[in-house]
mmCIF file of C-alpha atoms and ligand atoms in Angstrom:
data_model
loop_
_atom_site.group_PDB
_atom_site.id
_atom_site.type_symbol
_atom_site.label_atom_id
_atom_site.label_comp_id
_atom_site.label_asym_id
_atom_site.label_seq_id
_atom_site.Cartn_x
_atom_site.Cartn_y
_atom_site.Cartn_z
ATOM 1 C CA MET A 1 0.286 14.971 15.804
ATOM 2 C CA ALA A 2 -3.394 15.004 15.372
ATOM 3 C CA LEU A 3 -5.165 18.097 13.638
ATOM 4 C CA THR A 4 -6.674 19.186 16.498
ATOM 5 C CA ALA A 5 -3.475 19.325 18.543
ATOM 6 C CA ILE A 6 -1.860 21.748 15.644
ATOM 7 C CA HIS A 7 -4.828 23.503 15.547
ATOM 8 C CA THR A 8 -4.746 24.329 19.099
ATOM 9 C CA ASP A 9 -1.152 24.931 18.776
ATOM 10 C CA LEU A 10 -1.447 27.724 16.370
ATOM 11 C CA ALA A 11 -4.412 28.944 18.009
ATOM 12 C CA SER A 12 -3.173 29.140 21.829
ATOM 13 C CA PRO A 13 -1.810 32.621 22.808
ATOM 14 C CA LYS A 14 2.103 32.538 23.284
ATOM 15 C CA LYS A 15 3.237 31.863 26.507
ATOM 16 C CA CYS A 16 6.748 32.764 26.448
ATOM 17 C CA PRO A 17 8.477 35.360 24.162
ATOM 18 C CA ASP A 18 11.071 33.190 22.344
ATOM 19 C CA LYS A 19 8.989 30.086 22.226
ATOM 20 C CA GLY A 20 6.640 32.791 20.384
ATOM 21 C CA ASN A 21 8.849 33.777 18.549
ATOM 22 C CA ALA A 22 10.004 30.108 17.125
ATOM 23 C CA ARG A 23 6.319 29.471 16.720
ATOM 24 C CA GLY A 24 5.600 32.159 15.091
ATOM 25 C CA MET A 25 8.693 31.451 11.978
ATOM 26 C CA GLU A 26 7.299 27.920 12.221
ATOM 27 C CA THR A 27 3.509 28.792 11.281
ATOM 28 C CA ALA A 28 5.004 31.036 8.682
ATOM 29 C CA ALA A 29 7.094 27.919 7.082
ATOM 30 C CA LEU A 30 4.161 25.659 7.581
ATOM 31 C CA LEU A 31 2.144 28.316 5.622
ATOM 32 C CA VAL A 32 4.429 28.655 2.858
ATOM 33 C CA VAL A 33 4.487 25.103 2.271
ATOM 34 C CA VAL A 34 1.233 24.560 2.046
ATOM 35 C CA TRP A 35 0.855 27.680 -0.163
ATOM 36 C CA LEU A 36 3.413 26.307 -2.422
ATOM 37 C CA ALA A 37 1.589 23.071 -1.873
ATOM 38 C CA THR A 38 -1.551 24.255 -3.327
ATOM 39 C CA ILE A 39 -0.738 25.924 -5.968
ATOM 40 C CA ALA A 40 1.519 23.444 -7.584
ATOM 41 C CA ALA A 41 -1.432 20.940 -7.075
ATOM 42 C CA HIS A 42 -3.688 23.485 -8.815
ATOM 43 C CA LEU A 43 -1.128 24.243 -11.691
ATOM 44 C CA PHE A 44 -1.039 20.016 -12.780
ATOM 45 C CA THR A 45 -4.930 20.002 -12.671
ATOM 46 C CA ALA A 46 -5.057 23.139 -14.905
ATOM 47 C CA PHE A 47 -2.118 21.706 -16.654
ATOM 48 C CA GLY A 48 -3.144 18.091 -16.508
ATOM 49 C CA ALA A 49 -6.743 18.448 -18.078
ATOM 50 C CA GLY A 50 -8.078 14.748 -18.131
ATOM 51 C CA SER A 51 -6.601 12.280 -16.294
ATOM 52 C CA GLY A 52 -2.980 10.804 -15.787
ATOM 53 C CA PHE A 53 0.259 13.171 -16.440
ATOM 54 C CA SER A 54 -0.258 14.825 -19.765
ATOM 55 C CA THR A 55 2.116 15.832 -22.452
ATOM 56 C CA ASP A 56 2.126 19.530 -21.328
ATOM 57 C CA ASP A 57 2.878 18.329 -17.453
ATOM 58 C CA ALA A 58 5.822 16.605 -19.298
ATOM 59 C CA MET A 59 6.875 19.894 -21.170
ATOM 60 C CA ARG A 60 6.513 21.771 -17.876
ATOM 61 C CA LEU A 61 8.659 19.664 -15.828
ATOM 62 C CA VAL A 62 11.449 20.008 -18.633
ATOM 63 C CA GLU A 63 11.182 23.804 -18.365
ATOM 64 C CA VAL A 64 11.417 23.997 -14.714
ATOM 65 C CA ARG A 65 14.221 21.281 -14.501
ATOM 66 C CA ASP A 66 15.707 23.500 -17.455
ATOM 67 C CA LEU A 67 15.215 26.886 -15.054
ATOM 68 C CA LEU A 68 16.501 24.332 -11.570
ATOM 69 C CA ALA A 69 20.053 23.456 -13.863
ATOM 70 C CA GLY A 70 20.536 27.104 -14.473
ATOM 71 C CA GLN A 71 19.026 28.559 -17.567
ATOM 72 C CA SER A 72 18.244 32.005 -17.152
ATOM 73 C CA TRP A 73 15.030 33.169 -16.062
ATOM 74 C CA PHE A 74 14.235 35.565 -18.812
ATOM 75 C CA ASP A 75 15.035 32.881 -21.650
ATOM 76 C CA LEU A 76 12.318 31.067 -22.365
ATOM 77 C CA THR A 77 13.549 29.071 -24.787
ATOM 78 C CA GLN A 78 12.997 25.590 -25.249
ATOM 79 C CA TYR A 79 16.255 23.930 -26.401
ATOM 80 C CA ARG A 80 15.418 20.446 -26.930
ATOM 81 C CA LEU A 81 12.375 21.256 -29.223
ATOM 82 C CA ASP A 82 13.451 21.806 -33.221
ATOM 83 C CA PRO A 83 17.148 22.022 -32.419
ATOM 84 C CA PRO A 84 19.815 23.995 -32.018
ATOM 85 C CA VAL A 85 17.513 27.021 -32.221
ATOM 86 C CA GLY A 86 14.896 25.718 -29.843
ATOM 87 C CA VAL A 87 11.658 27.025 -29.635
ATOM 88 C CA VAL A 88 10.667 30.222 -27.469
ATOM 89 C CA MET A 89 7.762 29.187 -25.065
ATOM 90 C CA HIS A 90 4.470 30.994 -24.449
ATOM 91 C CA TRP A 91 4.125 29.975 -20.811
ATOM 92 C CA SER A 92 5.064 32.252 -17.974
ATOM 93 C CA ARG A 93 7.837 31.714 -15.704
ATOM 94 C CA LEU A 94 5.624 32.674 -12.753
ATOM 95 C CA ILE A 95 3.942 29.117 -13.413
ATOM 96 C CA ASP A 96 7.013 27.493 -13.010
ATOM 97 C CA LEU A 97 8.439 29.221 -9.796
ATOM 98 C CA PRO A 98 5.867 27.476 -7.355
ATOM 99 C CA LEU A 99 6.985 24.234 -9.005
ATOM 100 C CA ALA A 100 10.446 24.692 -9.149
ATOM 101 C CA LEU A 101 10.549 25.669 -5.400
ATOM 102 C CA LEU A 102 8.612 22.976 -4.522
ATOM 103 C CA ILE A 103 11.057 20.638 -6.123
ATOM 104 C CA ARG A 104 14.276 22.796 -4.491
ATOM 105 C CA ALA A 105 11.602 22.412 -0.414
ATOM 106 C CA GLY A 106 12.127 18.669 -1.394
ATOM 107 C CA GLU A 107 15.346 18.368 -2.429
ATOM 108 C CA VAL A 108 16.424 19.280 1.163
ATOM 109 C CA VAL A 109 15.076 15.916 2.654
ATOM 110 C CA LEU A 110 15.202 13.957 -0.677
ATOM 111 C CA PRO A 111 17.135 13.144 -3.645
ATOM 112 C CA THR A 112 16.034 15.336 -6.965
ATOM 113 C CA ALA A 113 14.334 12.192 -8.908
ATOM 114 C CA MET A 114 12.646 11.549 -5.522
ATOM 115 C CA ALA A 115 11.319 14.822 -4.886
ATOM 116 C CA GLU A 116 9.532 15.142 -8.645
ATOM 117 C CA ARG A 117 8.113 11.572 -7.860
ATOM 118 C CA VAL A 118 6.968 12.848 -4.601
ATOM 119 C CA ALA A 119 5.179 16.397 -6.276
ATOM 120 C CA THR A 120 4.039 14.062 -9.640
ATOM 121 C CA VAL A 121 2.237 11.483 -7.767
ATOM 122 C CA VAL A 122 1.015 13.330 -5.120
ATOM 123 C CA THR A 123 -0.280 15.881 -7.864
ATOM 124 C CA ALA A 124 -1.993 12.886 -9.275
ATOM 125 C CA VAL A 125 -3.758 11.558 -6.350
ATOM 126 C CA LEU A 126 -5.534 15.220 -5.057
ATOM 127 C CA ARG A 127 -6.398 15.711 -8.815
ATOM 128 C CA GLY A 128 -8.361 12.145 -8.787
ATOM 129 C CA ILE A 129 -9.981 14.200 -5.710
ATOM 130 C CA HIS A 130 -10.852 17.247 -6.846
ATOM 131 C CA GLU A 131 -12.523 15.191 -9.737
ATOM 132 C CA ALA A 132 -14.171 12.928 -7.464
ATOM 133 C CA ILE A 133 -15.631 16.668 -5.656
ATOM 134 C CA SER A 134 -16.672 17.899 -9.241
ATOM 135 C CA GLU A 135 -17.947 14.748 -10.634
ATOM 136 C CA TYR A 136 -20.445 14.060 -7.642
ATOM 137 C CA GLN A 137 -20.750 18.038 -6.101
ATOM 138 C CA VAL A 138 -19.442 17.134 -2.916
ATOM 139 C CA THR A 139 -21.242 19.149 -0.247
ATOM 140 C CA TYR A 140 -19.690 21.300 2.996
ATOM 141 C CA PRO A 141 -21.586 19.004 5.253
ATOM 142 C CA GLU A 142 -19.708 16.123 3.087
ATOM 143 C CA TYR A 143 -16.187 17.463 3.376
ATOM 144 C CA GLN A 144 -16.449 17.935 6.893
ATOM 145 C CA ALA A 145 -17.905 14.397 7.901
ATOM 146 C CA ALA A 146 -14.890 13.292 5.410
ATOM 147 C CA LYS A 147 -12.714 15.476 6.916
ATOM 148 C CA ALA A 148 -13.618 13.776 10.742
ATOM 149 C CA TRP A 149 -13.434 10.435 9.632
ATOM 150 C CA MET A 150 -10.070 10.605 8.767
ATOM 151 C CA ILE A 151 -8.796 12.002 11.714
ATOM 152 C CA GLU A 152 -11.036 9.341 13.641
ATOM 153 C CA VAL A 153 -8.964 6.591 11.602
ATOM 154 C CA GLY A 154 -5.207 8.663 12.706
ATOM 155 C CA GLU A 155 -6.442 8.970 16.221
ATOM 156 C CA THR A 156 -7.415 5.237 16.711
ATOM 157 C CA GLY A 157 -4.680 3.940 14.366
ATOM 158 C CA GLU A 158 -6.432 2.514 11.892
ATOM 159 C CA TRP A 159 -4.740 3.432 8.889
ATOM 160 C CA PRO A 160 -2.824 -0.038 8.422
ATOM 161 C CA LEU A 161 -6.685 -1.564 8.274
ATOM 162 C CA PHE A 162 -7.499 1.264 5.766
ATOM 163 C CA LEU A 163 -4.557 1.061 3.619
ATOM 164 C CA ASP A 164 -4.121 -2.637 3.509
ATOM 165 C CA VAL A 165 -8.138 -3.643 2.770
ATOM 166 C CA TRP A 166 -8.686 -0.814 -0.140
ATOM 167 C CA VAL A 167 -5.120 -0.011 -1.534
ATOM 168 C CA GLU A 168 -2.418 -2.339 -0.680
ATOM 169 C CA HIS A 169 -3.986 -5.032 -3.503
ATOM 170 C CA VAL A 170 -3.120 -2.682 -6.194
ATOM 171 C CA VAL A 171 0.270 -1.358 -5.028
ATOM 172 C CA GLU A 172 0.997 -5.858 -5.296
ATOM 173 C CA GLU A 173 -0.279 -6.057 -8.765
ATOM 174 C CA VAL A 174 2.094 -3.592 -9.666
ATOM 175 C CA ALA A 175 5.220 -4.706 -7.768
ATOM 176 C CA THR A 176 4.783 -7.562 -9.468
ATOM 177 C CA GLU A 177 3.442 -7.746 -12.811
ATOM 178 C CA HIS A 178 7.018 -8.396 -14.123
ATOM 179 C CA ARG A 179 6.719 -11.847 -12.447
ATOM 180 C CA HIS A 180 6.600 -15.330 -14.070
ATOM 181 C CA GLY A 181 6.481 -17.439 -11.453
ATOM 182 C CA SER A 182 3.753 -18.013 -8.394
ATOM 183 C CA LYS A 183 1.538 -15.500 -7.826
ATOM 184 C CA GLY A 184 1.386 -13.604 -4.561
ATOM 185 C CA THR A 185 -1.541 -11.350 -3.250
ATOM 186 C CA ILE A 186 -1.760 -8.526 -0.572
ATOM 187 C CA GLU A 187 0.242 -9.246 2.734
ATOM 188 C CA GLY A 188 -2.968 -7.342 5.287
ATOM 189 C CA PRO A 189 -1.423 -6.072 8.640
ATOM 190 C CA TYR A 190 -1.545 -9.356 10.505
ATOM 191 C CA TYR A 191 2.375 -10.254 9.524
ATOM 192 C CA VAL A 192 4.702 -10.837 12.878
ATOM 193 C CA PRO A 193 8.397 -11.815 11.917
ATOM 194 C CA GLY A 194 10.389 -14.028 13.685
ATOM 195 C CA SER A 195 7.762 -17.420 14.161
ATOM 196 C CA PRO A 196 9.572 -20.356 15.553
ATOM 197 C CA THR A 197 11.587 -22.037 13.049
ATOM 198 C CA ILE A 198 10.041 -25.868 12.068
ATOM 199 C CA GLY A 199 12.163 -28.099 9.674
ATOM 200 C CA SER A 200 10.727 -28.851 6.017
ATOM 201 C CA ALA A 201 8.061 -31.001 7.345
ATOM 202 C CA GLY A 202 5.773 -30.479 10.325
ATOM 203 C CA SER A 203 3.146 -28.895 12.220
ATOM 204 C CA VAL A 204 2.620 -25.170 13.266
ATOM 205 C CA PRO A 205 2.262 -24.354 16.768
ATOM 206 C CA MET A 206 -1.694 -24.929 17.959
ATOM 207 C CA ARG A 207 -2.925 -25.773 20.897
ATOM 208 C CA PRO A 208 -4.190 -29.267 21.975
ATOM 209 C CA ASN A 209 -7.433 -28.622 21.239
ATOM 210 C CA GLU A 210 -7.013 -26.909 18.382
ATOM 211 C CA SER A 211 -10.616 -27.061 16.330
ATOM 212 C CA GLY A 212 -10.666 -26.660 13.139
ATOM 213 C CA THR A 213 -10.412 -29.463 9.787
ATOM 214 C CA PRO A 214 -6.970 -30.641 9.966
ATOM 215 C CA LEU A 215 -4.988 -29.882 6.861
ATOM 216 C CA VAL A 216 -1.802 -31.792 5.377
ATOM 217 C CA TRP A 217 0.093 -29.081 2.689
ATOM 218 C CA THR A 218 2.440 -30.498 0.610
ATOM 219 C CA GLY A 219 4.758 -28.804 -1.984
ATOM 220 C CA ARG A 220 8.186 -28.046 -3.671
ATOM 221 C CA VAL A 221 9.767 -24.357 -4.042
ATOM 222 C CA THR A 222 11.395 -24.396 -6.897
ATOM 223 C CA SER A 223 12.717 -21.215 -9.068
ATOM 224 C CA THR A 224 11.362 -20.087 -12.429
ATOM 225 C CA ASP A 225 13.937 -22.877 -14.625
ATOM 226 C CA GLY A 226 12.426 -25.870 -12.306
ATOM 227 C CA THR A 227 15.224 -26.245 -9.891
ATOM 228 C CA ALA A 228 14.736 -26.552 -6.362
ATOM 229 C CA LEU A 229 15.704 -23.876 -4.311
ATOM 230 C CA ASP A 230 17.571 -24.903 -1.011
ATOM 231 C CA GLY A 231 17.462 -22.905 1.797
ATOM 232 C CA ALA A 232 14.139 -21.419 0.824
ATOM 233 C CA THR A 233 12.067 -20.550 3.504
ATOM 234 C CA ILE A 234 8.242 -20.614 3.887
ATOM 235 C CA GLU A 235 6.660 -18.495 6.977
ATOM 236 C CA LEU A 236 2.928 -18.936 7.230
ATOM 237 C CA TRP A 237 0.465 -17.398 9.519
ATOM 238 C CA HIS A 238 -3.171 -17.773 9.350
ATOM 239 C CA ALA A 239 -6.542 -17.021 11.513
ATOM 240 C CA ASP A 240 -8.130 -19.909 14.090
ATOM 241 C CA ASN A 241 -11.427 -21.676 13.467
ATOM 242 C CA ASP A 242 -13.014 -18.796 14.856
ATOM 243 C CA GLY A 243 -11.614 -16.207 12.537
ATOM 244 C CA LEU A 244 -9.077 -14.743 15.218
ATOM 245 C CA TYR A 245 -4.970 -14.121 14.738
ATOM 246 C CA SER A 246 -2.659 -15.049 17.721
ATOM 247 C CA GLN A 247 -1.148 -12.002 18.901
ATOM 248 C CA PHE A 248 -4.468 -9.683 17.773
ATOM 249 C CA ALA A 249 -6.758 -11.458 19.569
ATOM 250 C CA PRO A 250 -6.499 -11.914 23.613
ATOM 251 C CA GLY A 251 -6.162 -15.453 24.934
ATOM 252 C CA ILE A 252 -4.511 -17.274 22.387
ATOM 253 C CA PRO A 253 -0.789 -18.518 22.217
ATOM 254 C CA GLU A 254 1.863 -16.054 21.617
ATOM 255 C CA TRP A 255 2.989 -18.635 18.131
ATOM 256 C CA ASN A 256 -0.386 -19.907 17.364
ATOM 257 C CA LEU A 257 -0.283 -20.656 13.830
ATOM 258 C CA ARG A 258 2.737 -19.246 12.934
ATOM 259 C CA GLY A 259 5.666 -20.969 12.129
ATOM 260 C CA THR A 260 8.752 -20.956 9.615
ATOM 261 C CA PHE A 261 9.305 -24.029 7.097
ATOM 262 C CA ALA A 262 13.197 -24.551 6.210
ATOM 263 C CA ILE A 263 13.547 -26.207 3.118
ATOM 264 C CA GLY A 264 16.354 -28.582 2.181
ATOM 265 C CA ALA A 265 17.938 -29.409 -1.186
ATOM 266 C CA ASP A 266 14.838 -31.219 -2.548
ATOM 267 C CA GLY A 267 12.550 -28.146 -2.251
ATOM 268 C CA ARG A 268 9.926 -29.977 -0.594
ATOM 269 C CA PHE A 269 7.762 -29.277 2.429
ATOM 270 C CA GLU A 270 4.778 -30.426 4.298
ATOM 271 C CA ILE A 271 2.709 -28.264 6.805
ATOM 272 C CA HIS A 272 0.664 -29.840 9.004
ATOM 273 C CA THR A 273 -1.945 -26.641 10.445
ATOM 274 C CA VAL A 274 -5.859 -26.609 10.519
ATOM 275 C CA ARG A 275 -7.977 -24.668 8.151
ATOM 276 C CA PRO A 276 -9.040 -21.249 9.009
ATOM 277 C CA ALA A 277 -12.566 -19.701 9.377
ATOM 278 C CA PRO A 278 -13.785 -16.481 6.975
ATOM 279 C CA TYR A 279 -13.360 -13.594 9.267
ATOM 280 C CA GLN A 280 -14.689 -9.919 9.268
ATOM 281 C CA ILE A 281 -12.090 -7.337 9.575
ATOM 282 C CA PRO A 282 -12.683 -5.267 13.036
ATOM 283 C CA THR A 283 -15.972 -3.605 12.789
ATOM 284 C CA ASP A 284 -16.120 -1.159 15.669
ATOM 285 C CA GLY A 285 -13.586 1.335 14.310
ATOM 286 C CA ALA A 286 -13.733 3.675 11.744
ATOM 287 C CA CYS A 287 -12.770 1.434 8.717
ATOM 288 C CA GLY A 288 -16.416 -0.236 10.016
ATOM 289 C CA GLN A 289 -18.021 2.824 9.762
ATOM 290 C CA LEU A 290 -16.842 3.754 6.508
ATOM 291 C CA ILE A 291 -18.302 -0.181 5.413
ATOM 292 C CA ALA A 292 -21.762 0.750 7.143
ATOM 293 C CA ALA A 293 -22.226 3.691 5.773
ATOM 294 C CA ALA A 294 -21.404 2.847 2.033
ATOM 295 C CA GLY A 295 -23.452 -0.764 2.787
ATOM 296 C CA TRP A 296 -20.361 -3.313 2.032
ATOM 297 C CA HIS A 297 -20.016 -5.964 4.206
ATOM 298 C CA ALA A 298 -17.005 -7.086 6.115
ATOM 299 C CA TRP A 299 -15.823 -10.557 5.453
ATOM 300 C CA ARG A 300 -12.695 -11.983 4.008
ATOM 301 C CA PRO A 301 -12.932 -15.613 2.166
ATOM 302 C CA ALA A 302 -10.949 -18.049 4.869
ATOM 303 C CA HIS A 303 -7.431 -17.847 4.203
ATOM 304 C CA ILE A 304 -3.333 -18.895 4.644
ATOM 305 C CA HIS A 305 -1.034 -16.416 4.261
ATOM 306 C CA VAL A 306 2.815 -17.221 3.353
ATOM 307 C CA LYS A 307 5.913 -15.313 2.325
ATOM 308 C CA VAL A 308 7.817 -17.495 0.371
ATOM 309 C CA SER A 309 11.489 -16.343 0.340
ATOM 310 C CA ALA A 310 15.113 -17.816 -1.291
ATOM 311 C CA PRO A 311 18.946 -16.842 -1.999
ATOM 312 C CA GLY A 312 18.574 -14.981 -4.693
ATOM 313 C CA HIS A 313 15.208 -14.790 -5.490
ATOM 314 C CA GLU A 314 12.248 -11.840 -5.690
ATOM 315 C CA LEU A 315 10.123 -12.612 -1.846
ATOM 316 C CA LEU A 316 7.033 -13.939 -2.313
ATOM 317 C CA THR A 317 3.532 -12.695 -0.543
ATOM 318 C CA ALA A 318 0.960 -15.199 -1.158
ATOM 319 C CA GLN A 319 -2.497 -15.905 0.791
ATOM 320 C CA LEU A 320 -4.402 -19.642 -0.442
ATOM 321 C CA TYR A 321 -7.819 -19.769 -0.388
ATOM 322 C CA PHE A 322 -10.036 -22.287 -0.590
ATOM 323 C CA PRO A 323 -13.291 -23.436 -3.085
ATOM 324 C CA GLY A 324 -16.621 -22.688 -2.329
ATOM 325 C CA ASP A 325 -15.955 -19.850 0.053
ATOM 326 C CA GLU A 326 -18.826 -17.342 -0.237
ATOM 327 C CA HIS A 327 -16.763 -14.762 -0.166
ATOM 328 C CA ASN A 328 -13.801 -15.902 -2.527
ATOM 329 C CA ASP A 329 -15.997 -13.090 -5.823
ATOM 330 C CA ASP A 330 -15.928 -10.567 -2.838
ATOM 331 C CA ASP A 331 -13.483 -9.953 -0.531
ATOM 332 C CA ILE A 332 -13.715 -6.938 1.166
ATOM 333 C CA ALA A 333 -9.644 -6.572 0.262
ATOM 334 C CA SER A 334 -9.773 -7.392 -3.267
ATOM 335 C CA ALA A 335 -6.873 -10.486 -2.354
ATOM 336 C CA VAL A 336 -8.159 -13.179 -4.377
ATOM 337 C CA LYS A 337 -7.099 -14.837 -7.474
ATOM 338 C CA PRO A 338 -7.711 -17.807 -9.011
ATOM 339 C CA GLU A 339 -4.698 -18.761 -9.287
ATOM 340 C CA LEU A 340 -4.965 -18.752 -5.197
ATOM 341 C CA VAL A 341 -7.803 -20.811 -4.851
ATOM 342 C CA LEU A 342 -6.648 -24.688 -3.613
ATOM 343 C CA ASP A 343 -7.787 -28.014 -4.389
ATOM 344 C CA PRO A 344 -8.187 -29.913 -0.989
ATOM 345 C CA LYS A 345 -8.960 -33.665 -0.943
ATOM 346 C CA ALA A 346 -10.733 -35.406 1.726
ATOM 347 C CA ALA A 347 -8.273 -37.827 3.779
ATOM 348 C CA ALA A 348 -8.933 -40.227 6.865
ATOM 349 C CA ASP A 349 -7.890 -37.487 9.126
ATOM 350 C CA GLY A 350 -9.053 -34.120 7.768
ATOM 351 C CA GLN A 351 -7.550 -33.145 4.569
ATOM 352 C CA THR A 352 -4.853 -32.728 2.286
ATOM 353 C CA VAL A 353 -3.721 -30.271 -0.484
ATOM 354 C CA ALA A 354 -0.765 -30.133 -3.016
ATOM 355 C CA TYR A 355 0.735 -26.679 -3.827
ATOM 356 C CA ASP A 356 3.888 -25.770 -4.961
ATOM 357 C CA PHE A 357 5.549 -22.246 -5.255
ATOM 358 C CA VAL A 358 7.862 -20.869 -8.089
ATOM 359 C CA LEU A 359 9.909 -17.901 -7.537
ATOM 360 C CA ASP A 360 11.865 -15.033 -9.624
ATOM 361 C CA PRO A 361 15.162 -14.497 -9.554
ATOM 362 C CA VAL A 362 16.086 -11.674 -8.404
ATOM 363 C CA ARG A 363 16.255 -9.227 -11.392
ATOM 364 C CA SER A 364 19.447 -7.894 -12.158
HETATM 365 C C1 BEZ B 401 -5.524 -9.821 6.143
HETATM 366 O O1 BEZ B 401 -5.546 -10.765 4.937
HETATM 367 O O2 BEZ B 401 -5.823 -10.597 6.614
HETATM 368 C C2 BEZ B 401 -5.888 -8.842 5.938
HETATM 369 C C3 BEZ B 401 -6.004 -8.148 4.819
HETATM 370 C C4 BEZ B 401 -6.200 -6.904 4.224
HETATM 371 C C5 BEZ B 401 -6.708 -6.211 5.764
HETATM 372 C C6 BEZ B 401 -7.401 -6.964 6.905
HETATM 373 C C7 BEZ B 401 -6.768 -8.157 7.259
HETATM 374 FE FE1 FE B 402 -5.527 -12.782 6.938
#
């Protein structure tokens, strides 16, 4: 529900006594949750001076866990310190209370470990926001403008775009840092599952007059030990020569420049397509307002998206780029990595390129 709607709901006079009562309870419950969350955020902020989760934060969490596990409210001993007698802590139980209640409230919908993780990560996010406000002395008009802008991002459905442009690249780095195989990068918002299946060699669906330089891409899908991955698939999608994606721009056939290559025992593939063009992310909405206000540009370099999968192996999501693109170094989505830049060669009719994929076995 949009914030304006919540506001109207809370502010409107009671129309029927029963509904009014229920609404009163909901409002009270909401206020309690907001109160607990605010206190918890402030406490974590206060105790986590500096960045990250401090040792004091960790000790506080241990104390709260012990309380939730049954240690008496009046027993302030921390038995994990200096065992077996333990150390009497000087910290007030009043500070444990909102944290314990927040974790218990979270447990109604989430297991304990997940509730703690939600509380911890959300607290760190809030701490980052609080620090930026203090560091840059953010004013009330700026706060109100940011609030109005966030409401607009939601109302215009641009959260997926915002997150994929400015957040996903770090999530991807963290998710894949253990890998030894091919580098990956972000998926972005334009993937559509279920594209037409092609064999291990063939052309992606395209219009008879599809413009752009023809590209023939050959390669192999192997495991990190070098064995060919029979049964691998490569799902491929990319923009056309005008920088437009089928199913997101009008007037383009449904599966244009989207296909799923099914790979055989030798792991080899041969993909026929056309080179995509660089494009700007949409600039007519809230993300565009942000880009204009910050004085940034909206360009992504030309790229081909892939999702490579094989039985028993981790899914690889990647994008392949072209050398010399002026936005390889300042991609608005921060997704370009040197390992993902292709090396195409001129051919009689267009270009050819060789690029292999190495997948990591699923970790046991
Ligand atoms: C893309 O790769 O298509 C993309 C990624 C992030 C935001 C917008 C588009
Ligand atoms: Fe893209």
